[in-house]
CSV table of C-alpha atoms in Angstrom, one decimal:
chain,number,residue,atom,x,y,z
A,1,UNK,CA,75.0,38.9,51.9
A,2,UNK,CA,71.9,41.8,53.1
A,3,UNK,CA,70.4,43.7,50.9
A,4,UNK,CA,71.3,47.7,52.3
A,5,UNK,CA,68.5,50.0,51.2
A,6,UNK,CA,69.8,53.6,50.4
A,7,UNK,CA,67.4,56.4,50.8
A,8,UNK,CA,67.5,58.7,47.5
A,9,UNK,CA,69.3,62.0,48.0
A,10,UNK,CA,67.0,65.3,48.9
A,11,UNK,CA,66.9,67.2,46.0
A,12,UNK,CA,66.5,70.7,46.6
A,13,UNK,CA,66.4,73.4,44.3
A,14,UNK,CA,68.8,75.9,44.4
A,15,UNK,CA,66.8,79.3,45.2
A,16,UNK,CA,67.7,81.9,42.2
A,17,UNK,CA,70.8,84.0,42.7
A,18,UNK,CA,70.1,87.6,43.2
A,19,UNK,CA,73.2,88.3,41.1
A,20,UNK,CA,74.0,88.4,37.5
A,21,UNK,CA,77.4,87.9,36.6
A,22,UNK,CA,79.1,88.8,33.0
A,23,UNK,CA,82.5,88.4,32.2
A,24,UNK,CA,83.7,89.8,28.9
A,25,UNK,CA,87.6,89.8,27.9
A,26,UNK,CA,88.2,88.4,31.7
A,27,UNK,CA,86.6,91.4,33.3
A,28,UNK,CA,83.8,90.2,35.5
A,29,UNK,CA,80.8,92.8,35.8
A,30,UNK,CA,78.3,92.1,38.7
A,31,UNK,CA,74.6,93.6,38.9
A,32,UNK,CA,73.0,93.1,42.5
A,33,UNK,CA,69.4,92.2,40.3
A,34,UNK,CA,67.0,93.4,43.2
A,35,UNK,CA,68.8,97.3,43.8
A,36,UNK,CA,70.6,97.5,40.4
A,37,UNK,CA,73.5,97.8,42.4
A,38,UNK,CA,76.7,97.3,40.3
A,39,UNK,CA,80.4,96.9,40.0
A,40,UNK,CA,83.7,95.2,39.2
A,41,UNK,CA,85.9,92.9,41.3
A,42,UNK,CA,89.5,93.5,42.1
A,43,UNK,CA,91.3,92.0,39.0
A,44,UNK,CA,88.6,93.1,36.7
A,45,UNK,CA,89.1,96.8,38.1
A,46,UNK,CA,93.2,96.5,37.9
A,47,UNK,CA,92.6,95.2,34.3
A,48,UNK,CA,90.3,97.9,33.0
A,49,UNK,CA,93.0,100.3,34.9
A,50,UNK,CA,95.8,98.3,32.8
A,51,UNK,CA,97.6,97.9,36.7
A,52,UNK,CA,98.3,94.8,38.6
A,53,UNK,CA,95.7,93.8,41.2
A,54,UNK,CA,98.0,94.6,43.8
A,55,UNK,CA,97.9,98.1,42.9
A,56,UNK,CA,94.4,98.3,43.6
A,57,UNK,CA,94.3,96.4,46.6
A,58,UNK,CA,97.1,99.1,47.8
A,59,UNK,CA,95.3,101.9,46.9
A,60,UNK,CA,91.9,100.6,48.7
A,61,UNK,CA,94.1,99.3,51.7
A,62,UNK,CA,96.0,103.2,52.0
A,63,UNK,CA,92.5,104.9,51.8
A,64,UNK,CA,90.8,102.4,54.8
A,65,UNK,CA,94.1,103.5,56.2
A,66,UNK,CA,93.9,107.4,55.4
A,67,UNK,CA,89.7,106.9,56.2
A,68,UNK,CA,90.3,106.2,60.3
A,69,UNK,CA,89.9,102.2,59.4
A,70,UNK,CA,93.2,101.1,60.1
A,71,UNK,CA,95.7,104.2,60.8
A,72,UNK,CA,96.7,108.0,59.4
A,73,UNK,CA,98.3,108.3,55.9
A,74,UNK,CA,99.2,111.5,54.0
A,75,UNK,CA,96.4,112.6,51.8
A,76,UNK,CA,97.4,111.8,48.1
A,77,UNK,CA,94.9,112.8,45.0
A,78,UNK,CA,93.5,109.6,44.6
A,79,UNK,CA,92.6,109.7,48.1
A,80,UNK,CA,90.6,112.7,47.9
A,81,UNK,CA,88.8,111.2,45.3
A,82,UNK,CA,88.1,108.3,46.7
A,83,UNK,CA,87.2,109.9,50.6
A,84,UNK,CA,84.2,109.2,52.4
A,85,UNK,CA,83.2,106.9,49.3
A,86,UNK,CA,82.1,103.2,50.1
A,87,UNK,CA,84.2,101.2,47.9
A,88,UNK,CA,83.0,97.8,48.2
A,89,UNK,CA,79.0,97.0,47.8
A,90,UNK,CA,78.8,94.9,50.9
A,91,UNK,CA,79.6,98.3,52.7
A,92,UNK,CA,76.3,99.9,50.6
A,93,UNK,CA,74.3,97.3,51.6
A,94,UNK,CA,76.0,93.9,52.5
A,95,UNK,CA,75.6,93.0,49.3
A,96,UNK,CA,78.3,90.4,48.6
A,97,UNK,CA,78.1,87.3,46.3
A,98,UNK,CA,79.4,84.0,46.9
A,99,UNK,CA,81.5,82.3,44.2
A,100,UNK,CA,84.0,79.3,44.6
A,101,UNK,CA,82.7,78.9,48.1
A,102,UNK,CA,83.7,83.0,49.4
A,103,UNK,CA,82.6,86.0,49.0
A,104,UNK,CA,83.6,88.3,46.2
A,105,UNK,CA,84.8,91.6,46.2
A,106,UNK,CA,82.9,94.0,44.3
A,107,UNK,CA,84.1,98.1,43.7
A,108,UNK,CA,81.1,100.0,43.6
A,109,UNK,CA,80.6,101.7,39.7
A,110,UNK,CA,81.2,105.4,41.2
A,111,UNK,CA,84.4,104.1,42.6
A,112,UNK,CA,85.5,102.0,39.8
A,113,UNK,CA,85.0,105.2,37.6
A,114,UNK,CA,87.3,107.6,40.0
A,115,UNK,CA,90.0,104.4,39.3
A,116,UNK,CA,89.6,104.2,35.6
A,117,UNK,CA,89.4,108.1,35.1
A,118,UNK,CA,92.5,108.8,37.9
A,119,UNK,CA,94.6,105.9,35.7
A,120,UNK,CA,93.5,107.2,32.1
A,121,UNK,CA,94.3,110.3,32.7
A,122,UNK,CA,97.9,108.9,34.2
A,123,UNK,CA,98.6,106.8,31.0
A,124,UNK,CA,101.3,107.5,28.6
A,125,UNK,CA,100.0,106.4,25.2
């Protein structure tokens, strides 16, 4: 039987990620270390706000519609707070970390604070 020679696998070091991720109590906080821009993913923000992640997605979808990206929508209090804001880090600087093969939608810190404040004021503790 002839012997088969296998070439050694090419071991290329992975470049260090410019993203720093810290998960605390199931909430993922992200920082782009080259610029200091930071934010939270949609599910984490929803958890902080005490709502389902679909609520955050729907609000963002409606804000985009109202912005003219998709269509028209009547103005609401939350829309007015989100008006003219870049919601995702990818809009701010083309930044989006990759996790499990796909981009992660990171909501800009300023927008996270708007959501958190909005839901805190409406909570009935």
